[in-house]
């Protein structure tokens, strides 16, 4: 499997390019509109064909490049089941597996940051957590129908029960981290270590974070797969 992490410095967003080397079919997870040219050039250099654009959720902090990439390449846009995005070609359910040659991408519903969010477990080794579990942190739960209790349950019952060696690739990082493991996060993530569900909910409900700068434009735009109204 080909696997590569890409970064958008304006919004601290990670995009992931995954490909099946035999069929040369590529998948882009959580693309960023402003990085479409970079991603298309990279995919072309590698001799890959973009088959799918996946989202972990409808983002509030950046506009997806999925709609633009579909226009340019004919790729299929996939969003989580329950996401309010009529523009998508397909919706992926909890437990559903997208098989691309030897690459297996399994969707794991991880609600709480938003009310329709999935993590993607790639070949049982690489976990794309979106904005559920972050490195030494987690996604906020104070807008987009977020729910701190649901996030706690999904992370502790679904993600923390995966093998300790599972690689954790988040949707964002603001402190320079790129990858972690489930074992490391269980041991060191300050949002979870020594906190029960009630403590976690109290903590998350009192973060008092400012809204993302792009929230007013990003959410409606992402309901259109990032394309103009
Ligand atoms: Fe988000």
PDB file of C-alpha atoms and ligand atoms in Angstrom:
ATOM      1  CA  UNK A   1       0.000   0.000   0.000  1.00  0.00           C
ATOM      2  CA  UNK A   2       1.093   3.550  -0.702  1.00  0.00           C
ATOM      3  CA  UNK A   3       0.355   5.876   2.214  1.00  0.00           C
ATOM      4  CA  UNK A   4       1.253   9.557   2.524  1.00  0.00           C
ATOM      5  CA  UNK A   5       0.369  12.376   4.884  1.00  0.00           C
ATOM      6  CA  UNK A   6      -0.038  15.906   3.449  1.00  0.00           C
ATOM      7  CA  UNK A   7      -0.456  19.155   5.389  1.00  0.00           C
ATOM      8  CA  UNK A   8      -2.324  22.436   4.910  1.00  0.00           C
ATOM      9  CA  UNK A   9      -0.540  24.971   7.092  1.00  0.00           C
ATOM     10  CA  UNK A  10      -3.310  27.606   7.045  1.00  0.00           C
ATOM     11  CA  UNK A  11      -5.809  25.311   8.783  1.00  0.00           C
ATOM     12  CA  UNK A  12      -3.378  22.704  10.217  1.00  0.00           C
ATOM     13  CA  UNK A  13      -5.298  20.025   8.317  1.00  0.00           C
ATOM     14  CA  UNK A  14      -3.872  16.653   7.355  1.00  0.00           C
ATOM     15  CA  UNK A  15      -4.955  15.097   4.089  1.00  0.00           C
ATOM     16  CA  UNK A  16      -4.086  11.464   3.410  1.00  0.00           C
ATOM     17  CA  UNK A  17      -3.285   9.920   0.054  1.00  0.00           C
ATOM     18  CA  UNK A  18      -3.673   6.150  -0.006  1.00  0.00           C
ATOM     19  CA  UNK A  19      -3.251   3.957  -3.065  1.00  0.00           C
ATOM     20  CA  UNK A  20      -3.393   0.378  -4.205  1.00  0.00           C
ATOM     21  CA  UNK A  21      -0.115  -0.066  -6.029  1.00  0.00           C
ATOM     22  CA  UNK A  22      -1.275  -2.796  -8.412  1.00  0.00           C
ATOM     23  CA  UNK A  23      -4.344  -1.043  -9.781  1.00  0.00           C
ATOM     24  CA  UNK A  24      -2.847   2.463  -9.278  1.00  0.00           C
ATOM     25  CA  UNK A  25      -6.147   3.583  -7.760  1.00  0.00           C
ATOM     26  CA  UNK A  26      -5.842   6.378  -5.201  1.00  0.00           C
ATOM     27  CA  UNK A  27      -8.034   7.609  -2.370  1.00  0.00           C
ATOM     28  CA  UNK A  28      -7.771  11.065  -0.837  1.00  0.00           C
ATOM     29  CA  UNK A  29      -9.131  11.525   2.675  1.00  0.00           C
ATOM     30  CA  UNK A  30     -10.093  15.006   3.948  1.00  0.00           C
ATOM     31  CA  UNK A  31      -8.815  17.064   1.032  1.00  0.00           C
ATOM     32  CA  UNK A  32      -8.532  20.869   1.253  1.00  0.00           C
ATOM     33  CA  UNK A  33      -9.829  23.102  -1.553  1.00  0.00           C
ATOM     34  CA  UNK A  34      -6.730  25.338  -1.560  1.00  0.00           C
ATOM     35  CA  UNK A  35      -4.481  22.268  -1.985  1.00  0.00           C
ATOM     36  CA  UNK A  36      -6.266  20.690  -4.972  1.00  0.00           C
ATOM     37  CA  UNK A  37      -3.490  21.670  -7.386  1.00  0.00           C
ATOM     38  CA  UNK A  38      -0.778  20.247  -5.115  1.00  0.00           C
ATOM     39  CA  UNK A  39      -2.663  16.989  -4.670  1.00  0.00           C
ATOM     40  CA  UNK A  40      -3.491  16.587  -8.352  1.00  0.00           C
ATOM     41  CA  UNK A  41       0.138  17.181  -9.353  1.00  0.00           C
ATOM     42  CA  UNK A  42       1.361  14.685  -6.751  1.00  0.00           C
ATOM     43  CA  UNK A  43      -1.146  12.030  -7.850  1.00  0.00           C
ATOM     44  CA  UNK A  44      -0.116  12.543 -11.490  1.00  0.00           C
ATOM     45  CA  UNK A  45       3.606  12.332 -10.646  1.00  0.00           C
ATOM     46  CA  UNK A  46       3.035   8.999  -8.959  1.00  0.00           C
ATOM     47  CA  UNK A  47       1.148   7.673 -11.989  1.00  0.00           C
ATOM     48  CA  UNK A  48      -1.994   7.147  -9.907  1.00  0.00           C
ATOM     49  CA  UNK A  49      -5.633   7.663 -10.798  1.00  0.00           C
ATOM     50  CA  UNK A  50      -7.855   9.290  -8.183  1.00  0.00           C
ATOM     51  CA  UNK A  51     -10.781   6.957  -7.583  1.00  0.00           C
ATOM     52  CA  UNK A  52     -12.318   8.325  -4.400  1.00  0.00           C
ATOM     53  CA  UNK A  53     -12.431  11.361  -2.141  1.00  0.00           C
ATOM     54  CA  UNK A  54     -13.497  10.482   1.394  1.00  0.00           C
ATOM     55  CA  UNK A  55     -14.454  12.749   4.279  1.00  0.00           C
ATOM     56  CA  UNK A  56     -14.258  11.845   7.941  1.00  0.00           C
ATOM     57  CA  UNK A  57     -16.946  14.501   8.570  1.00  0.00           C
ATOM     58  CA  UNK A  58     -18.277  17.815   7.283  1.00  0.00           C
ATOM     59  CA  UNK A  59     -15.576  20.221   8.386  1.00  0.00           C
ATOM     60  CA  UNK A  60     -16.116  23.620   9.984  1.00  0.00           C
ATOM     61  CA  UNK A  61     -12.581  24.940   9.602  1.00  0.00           C
ATOM     62  CA  UNK A  62     -11.785  24.370   5.927  1.00  0.00           C
ATOM     63  CA  UNK A  63     -13.548  23.731   2.635  1.00  0.00           C
ATOM     64  CA  UNK A  64     -13.103  20.286   1.104  1.00  0.00           C
ATOM     65  CA  UNK A  65     -11.455  19.847  -2.290  1.00  0.00           C
ATOM     66  CA  UNK A  66     -13.626  16.797  -3.042  1.00  0.00           C
ATOM     67  CA  UNK A  67     -16.154  18.490  -5.354  1.00  0.00           C
ATOM     68  CA  UNK A  68     -13.409  20.261  -7.311  1.00  0.00           C
ATOM     69  CA  UNK A  69     -11.434  17.018  -7.638  1.00  0.00           C
ATOM     70  CA  UNK A  70     -14.544  15.198  -8.838  1.00  0.00           C
ATOM     71  CA  UNK A  71     -14.970  17.870 -11.504  1.00  0.00           C
ATOM     72  CA  UNK A  72     -11.346  17.469 -12.586  1.00  0.00           C
ATOM     73  CA  UNK A  73     -10.920  13.691 -12.326  1.00  0.00           C
ATOM     74  CA  UNK A  74     -14.347  12.068 -12.106  1.00  0.00           C
ATOM     75  CA  UNK A  75     -13.541  10.618  -8.674  1.00  0.00           C
ATOM     76  CA  UNK A  76     -16.366   9.425  -6.425  1.00  0.00           C
ATOM     77  CA  UNK A  77     -17.220  11.588  -3.389  1.00  0.00           C
ATOM     78  CA  UNK A  78     -18.000   9.618  -0.207  1.00  0.00           C
ATOM     79  CA  UNK A  79     -19.219  11.122   3.073  1.00  0.00           C
ATOM     80  CA  UNK A  80     -20.298   9.445   6.334  1.00  0.00           C
ATOM     81  CA  UNK A  81     -23.831   8.159   6.607  1.00  0.00           C
ATOM     82  CA  UNK A  82     -26.002  10.844   8.166  1.00  0.00           C
ATOM     83  CA  UNK A  83     -23.897  13.745   6.846  1.00  0.00           C
ATOM     84  CA  UNK A  84     -26.071  16.460   5.345  1.00  0.00           C
ATOM     85  CA  UNK A  85     -24.368  16.547   1.930  1.00  0.00           C
ATOM     86  CA  UNK A  86     -26.663  15.769  -1.000  1.00  0.00           C
ATOM     87  CA  UNK A  87     -23.708  16.422  -3.311  1.00  0.00           C
ATOM     88  CA  UNK A  88     -22.012  13.143  -2.294  1.00  0.00           C
ATOM     89  CA  UNK A  89     -22.098  10.180  -4.671  1.00  0.00           C
ATOM     90  CA  UNK A  90     -22.140   7.701  -1.810  1.00  0.00           C
ATOM     91  CA  UNK A  91     -22.478   7.531   1.943  1.00  0.00           C
ATOM     92  CA  UNK A  92     -20.465   5.104   4.011  1.00  0.00           C
ATOM     93  CA  UNK A  93     -21.955   3.286   7.001  1.00  0.00           C
ATOM     94  CA  UNK A  94     -20.440   2.203  10.288  1.00  0.00           C
ATOM     95  CA  UNK A  95     -18.584  -1.065   9.658  1.00  0.00           C
ATOM     96  CA  UNK A  96     -18.657  -0.733   5.878  1.00  0.00           C
ATOM     97  CA  UNK A  97     -15.435  -1.627   4.079  1.00  0.00           C
ATOM     98  CA  UNK A  98     -14.205   0.051   0.928  1.00  0.00           C
ATOM     99  CA  UNK A  99     -11.985  -2.462  -0.892  1.00  0.00           C
ATOM    100  CA  UNK A 100      -9.564  -1.106  -3.486  1.00  0.00           C
ATOM    101  CA  UNK A 101      -7.341  -3.921  -4.667  1.00  0.00           C
ATOM    102  CA  UNK A 102      -5.250  -4.862  -1.643  1.00  0.00           C
ATOM    103  CA  UNK A 103      -6.269  -1.773   0.305  1.00  0.00           C
ATOM    104  CA  UNK A 104      -9.093  -2.182   2.772  1.00  0.00           C
ATOM    105  CA  UNK A 105     -10.643   0.940   4.309  1.00  0.00           C
ATOM    106  CA  UNK A 106     -13.104   0.221   7.127  1.00  0.00           C
ATOM    107  CA  UNK A 107     -15.413   2.973   8.423  1.00  0.00           C
ATOM    108  CA  UNK A 108     -15.819   3.204  12.199  1.00  0.00           C
ATOM    109  CA  UNK A 109     -18.578   5.557  13.390  1.00  0.00           C
ATOM    110  CA  UNK A 110     -16.943   7.927  15.877  1.00  0.00           C
ATOM    111  CA  UNK A 111     -19.614  10.464  16.743  1.00  0.00           C
ATOM    112  CA  UNK A 112     -19.230  13.333  19.148  1.00  0.00           C
ATOM    113  CA  UNK A 113     -17.149  15.958  17.315  1.00  0.00           C
ATOM    114  CA  UNK A 114     -20.103  16.100  14.916  1.00  0.00           C
ATOM    115  CA  UNK A 115     -23.205  13.904  14.731  1.00  0.00           C
ATOM    116  CA  UNK A 116     -21.948  12.089  11.624  1.00  0.00           C
ATOM    117  CA  UNK A 117     -18.262  11.315  11.803  1.00  0.00           C
ATOM    118  CA  UNK A 118     -16.267   8.246  10.860  1.00  0.00           C
ATOM    119  CA  UNK A 119     -12.692   7.140  11.427  1.00  0.00           C
ATOM    120  CA  UNK A 120     -11.107   5.042   8.697  1.00  0.00           C
ATOM    121  CA  UNK A 121      -9.024   1.997   9.574  1.00  0.00           C
ATOM    122  CA  UNK A 122      -6.748   1.249   6.647  1.00  0.00           C
ATOM    123  CA  UNK A 123      -5.439  -2.308   6.289  1.00  0.00           C
ATOM    124  CA  UNK A 124      -5.893  -2.777  10.040  1.00  0.00           C
ATOM    125  CA  UNK A 125      -2.734  -0.768  10.716  1.00  0.00           C
ATOM    126  CA  UNK A 126      -3.331   2.916   9.921  1.00  0.00           C
ATOM    127  CA  UNK A 127      -6.223   4.657  11.698  1.00  0.00           C
ATOM    128  CA  UNK A 128      -7.347   7.986  10.250  1.00  0.00           C
ATOM    129  CA  UNK A 129      -9.147   9.473  13.233  1.00  0.00           C
ATOM    130  CA  UNK A 130     -10.424  12.707  11.649  1.00  0.00           C
ATOM    131  CA  UNK A 131     -11.373  15.044  14.498  1.00  0.00           C
ATOM    132  CA  UNK A 132     -12.300  12.340  17.002  1.00  0.00           C
ATOM    133  CA  UNK A 133      -9.004  11.333  18.625  1.00  0.00           C
ATOM    134  CA  UNK A 134      -6.143  13.792  18.086  1.00  0.00           C
ATOM    135  CA  UNK A 135      -2.540  13.372  19.225  1.00  0.00           C
ATOM    136  CA  UNK A 136      -2.633  14.155  22.978  1.00  0.00           C
ATOM    137  CA  UNK A 137      -6.036  15.746  22.414  1.00  0.00           C
ATOM    138  CA  UNK A 138      -9.427  15.266  20.794  1.00  0.00           C
ATOM    139  CA  UNK A 139     -11.857  17.142  18.587  1.00  0.00           C
ATOM    140  CA  UNK A 140     -14.055  19.798  20.166  1.00  0.00           C
ATOM    141  CA  UNK A 141     -17.692  18.988  20.828  1.00  0.00           C
ATOM    142  CA  UNK A 142     -19.264  22.422  21.242  1.00  0.00           C
ATOM    143  CA  UNK A 143     -20.821  22.950  17.791  1.00  0.00           C
ATOM    144  CA  UNK A 144     -22.218  21.008  14.783  1.00  0.00           C
ATOM    145  CA  UNK A 145     -24.367  18.840  17.090  1.00  0.00           C
ATOM    146  CA  UNK A 146     -21.270  17.762  18.993  1.00  0.00           C
ATOM    147  CA  UNK A 147     -21.681  15.547  22.051  1.00  0.00           C
ATOM    148  CA  UNK A 148     -18.896  15.042  24.587  1.00  0.00           C
ATOM    149  CA  UNK A 149     -20.409  11.871  26.069  1.00  0.00           C
ATOM    150  CA  UNK A 150     -20.722  10.280  22.622  1.00  0.00           C
ATOM    151  CA  UNK A 151     -17.114  11.202  21.812  1.00  0.00           C
ATOM    152  CA  UNK A 152     -15.881   9.669  25.076  1.00  0.00           C
ATOM    153  CA  UNK A 153     -17.777   6.442  24.379  1.00  0.00           C
ATOM    154  CA  UNK A 154     -16.542   6.122  20.791  1.00  0.00           C
ATOM    155  CA  UNK A 155     -12.911   6.793  21.652  1.00  0.00           C
ATOM    156  CA  UNK A 156     -12.741   4.630  24.772  1.00  0.00           C
ATOM    157  CA  UNK A 157     -14.928   1.767  23.520  1.00  0.00           C
ATOM    158  CA  UNK A 158     -14.079   1.649  19.817  1.00  0.00           C
ATOM    159  CA  UNK A 159     -10.677   3.245  19.156  1.00  0.00           C
ATOM    160  CA  UNK A 160      -8.911   2.383  22.424  1.00  0.00           C
ATOM    161  CA  UNK A 161      -9.872  -1.285  21.960  1.00  0.00           C
ATOM    162  CA  UNK A 162      -7.876  -1.527  18.730  1.00  0.00           C
ATOM    163  CA  UNK A 163      -4.397  -3.005  18.925  1.00  0.00           C
ATOM    164  CA  UNK A 164      -1.891  -0.794  20.796  1.00  0.00           C
ATOM    165  CA  UNK A 165       0.357  -0.762  17.743  1.00  0.00           C
ATOM    166  CA  UNK A 166      -2.325   0.800  15.498  1.00  0.00           C
ATOM    167  CA  UNK A 167      -0.936   4.005  14.014  1.00  0.00           C
ATOM    168  CA  UNK A 168      -3.022   7.105  14.777  1.00  0.00           C
ATOM    169  CA  UNK A 169      -3.170   9.668  11.968  1.00  0.00           C
ATOM    170  CA  UNK A 170      -5.337  12.641  13.013  1.00  0.00           C
ATOM    171  CA  UNK A 171      -7.253  15.154  10.904  1.00  0.00           C
ATOM    172  CA  UNK A 172      -5.371  18.067  12.447  1.00  0.00           C
ATOM    173  CA  UNK A 173      -2.426  18.832  14.609  1.00  0.00           C
ATOM    174  CA  UNK A 174      -1.569  22.237  16.040  1.00  0.00           C
ATOM    175  CA  UNK A 175       1.639  21.346  17.898  1.00  0.00           C
ATOM    176  CA  UNK A 176       3.786  19.686  15.245  1.00  0.00           C
ATOM    177  CA  UNK A 177       2.902  16.048  15.865  1.00  0.00           C
ATOM    178  CA  UNK A 178       2.262  13.853  12.845  1.00  0.00           C
ATOM    179  CA  UNK A 179       1.546  10.323  14.004  1.00  0.00           C
ATOM    180  CA  UNK A 180       0.967   8.439  17.240  1.00  0.00           C
ATOM    181  CA  UNK A 181      -0.281   4.997  18.251  1.00  0.00           C
ATOM    182  CA  UNK A 182      -3.345   3.774  20.123  1.00  0.00           C
ATOM    183  CA  UNK A 183      -1.072   2.477  22.914  1.00  0.00           C
ATOM    184  CA  UNK A 184       0.607   5.865  23.277  1.00  0.00           C
ATOM    185  CA  UNK A 185      -2.676   7.791  23.334  1.00  0.00           C
ATOM    186  CA  UNK A 186      -4.195   5.450  25.922  1.00  0.00           C
ATOM    187  CA  UNK A 187      -1.176   6.093  28.101  1.00  0.00           C
ATOM    188  CA  UNK A 188      -0.555   9.810  27.545  1.00  0.00           C
ATOM    189  CA  UNK A 189      -3.627  11.586  26.132  1.00  0.00           C
ATOM    190  CA  UNK A 190      -4.434  14.185  28.830  1.00  0.00           C
ATOM    191  CA  UNK A 191      -8.106  14.381  27.841  1.00  0.00           C
ATOM    192  CA  UNK A 192      -8.566  10.725  28.869  1.00  0.00           C
ATOM    193  CA  UNK A 193      -5.883   9.715  31.342  1.00  0.00           C
ATOM    194  CA  UNK A 194      -7.370   9.711  34.836  1.00  0.00           C
ATOM    195  CA  UNK A 195     -10.753  11.016  33.688  1.00  0.00           C
ATOM    196  CA  UNK A 196     -14.047   9.165  33.712  1.00  0.00           C
ATOM    197  CA  UNK A 197     -16.953   9.965  31.393  1.00  0.00           C
ATOM    198  CA  UNK A 198     -18.398  12.651  33.690  1.00  0.00           C
ATOM    199  CA  UNK A 199     -15.023  14.388  34.138  1.00  0.00           C
ATOM    200  CA  UNK A 200     -14.499  14.317  30.386  1.00  0.00           C
ATOM    201  CA  UNK A 201     -17.905  15.896  29.682  1.00  0.00           C
ATOM    202  CA  UNK A 202     -17.239  18.643  32.248  1.00  0.00           C
ATOM    203  CA  UNK A 203     -13.830  19.336  30.719  1.00  0.00           C
ATOM    204  CA  UNK A 204     -15.165  19.451  27.136  1.00  0.00           C
ATOM    205  CA  UNK A 205     -18.106  21.674  28.056  1.00  0.00           C
ATOM    206  CA  UNK A 206     -15.780  24.249  29.614  1.00  0.00           C
ATOM    207  CA  UNK A 207     -13.094  24.672  26.940  1.00  0.00           C
ATOM    208  CA  UNK A 208     -14.557  28.024  25.771  1.00  0.00           C
ATOM    209  CA  UNK A 209     -12.817  27.910  22.400  1.00  0.00           C
ATOM    210  CA  UNK A 210     -13.388  30.581  19.750  1.00  0.00           C
ATOM    211  CA  UNK A 211     -15.243  29.422  16.622  1.00  0.00           C
ATOM    212  CA  UNK A 212     -13.070  28.529  13.612  1.00  0.00           C
ATOM    213  CA  UNK A 213     -12.596  31.549  11.341  1.00  0.00           C
ATOM    214  CA  UNK A 214     -14.197  29.836   8.363  1.00  0.00           C
ATOM    215  CA  UNK A 215     -17.175  28.177  10.081  1.00  0.00           C
ATOM    216  CA  UNK A 216     -19.856  30.362   8.450  1.00  0.00           C
ATOM    217  CA  UNK A 217     -18.652  29.589   4.925  1.00  0.00           C
ATOM    218  CA  UNK A 218     -17.075  26.150   5.428  1.00  0.00           C
ATOM    219  CA  UNK A 219     -20.072  24.207   6.740  1.00  0.00           C
ATOM    220  CA  UNK A 220     -22.529  25.233   3.983  1.00  0.00           C
ATOM    221  CA  UNK A 221     -19.794  24.858   1.347  1.00  0.00           C
ATOM    222  CA  UNK A 222     -18.971  21.337   2.550  1.00  0.00           C
ATOM    223  CA  UNK A 223     -22.656  20.411   2.316  1.00  0.00           C
ATOM    224  CA  UNK A 224     -22.072  21.064  -1.420  1.00  0.00           C
ATOM    225  CA  UNK A 225     -18.801  19.031  -1.452  1.00  0.00           C
ATOM    226  CA  UNK A 226     -16.910  22.324  -1.432  1.00  0.00           C
ATOM    227  CA  UNK A 227     -18.393  23.672  -4.633  1.00  0.00           C
ATOM    228  CA  UNK A 228     -19.846  27.140  -5.186  1.00  0.00           C
ATOM    229  CA  UNK A 229     -23.574  27.657  -4.569  1.00  0.00           C
TER     230      UNK A 229
HETATM  231 FE1  LIG B   1     -13.726  19.100  12.305  1.00  0.00          FE
END
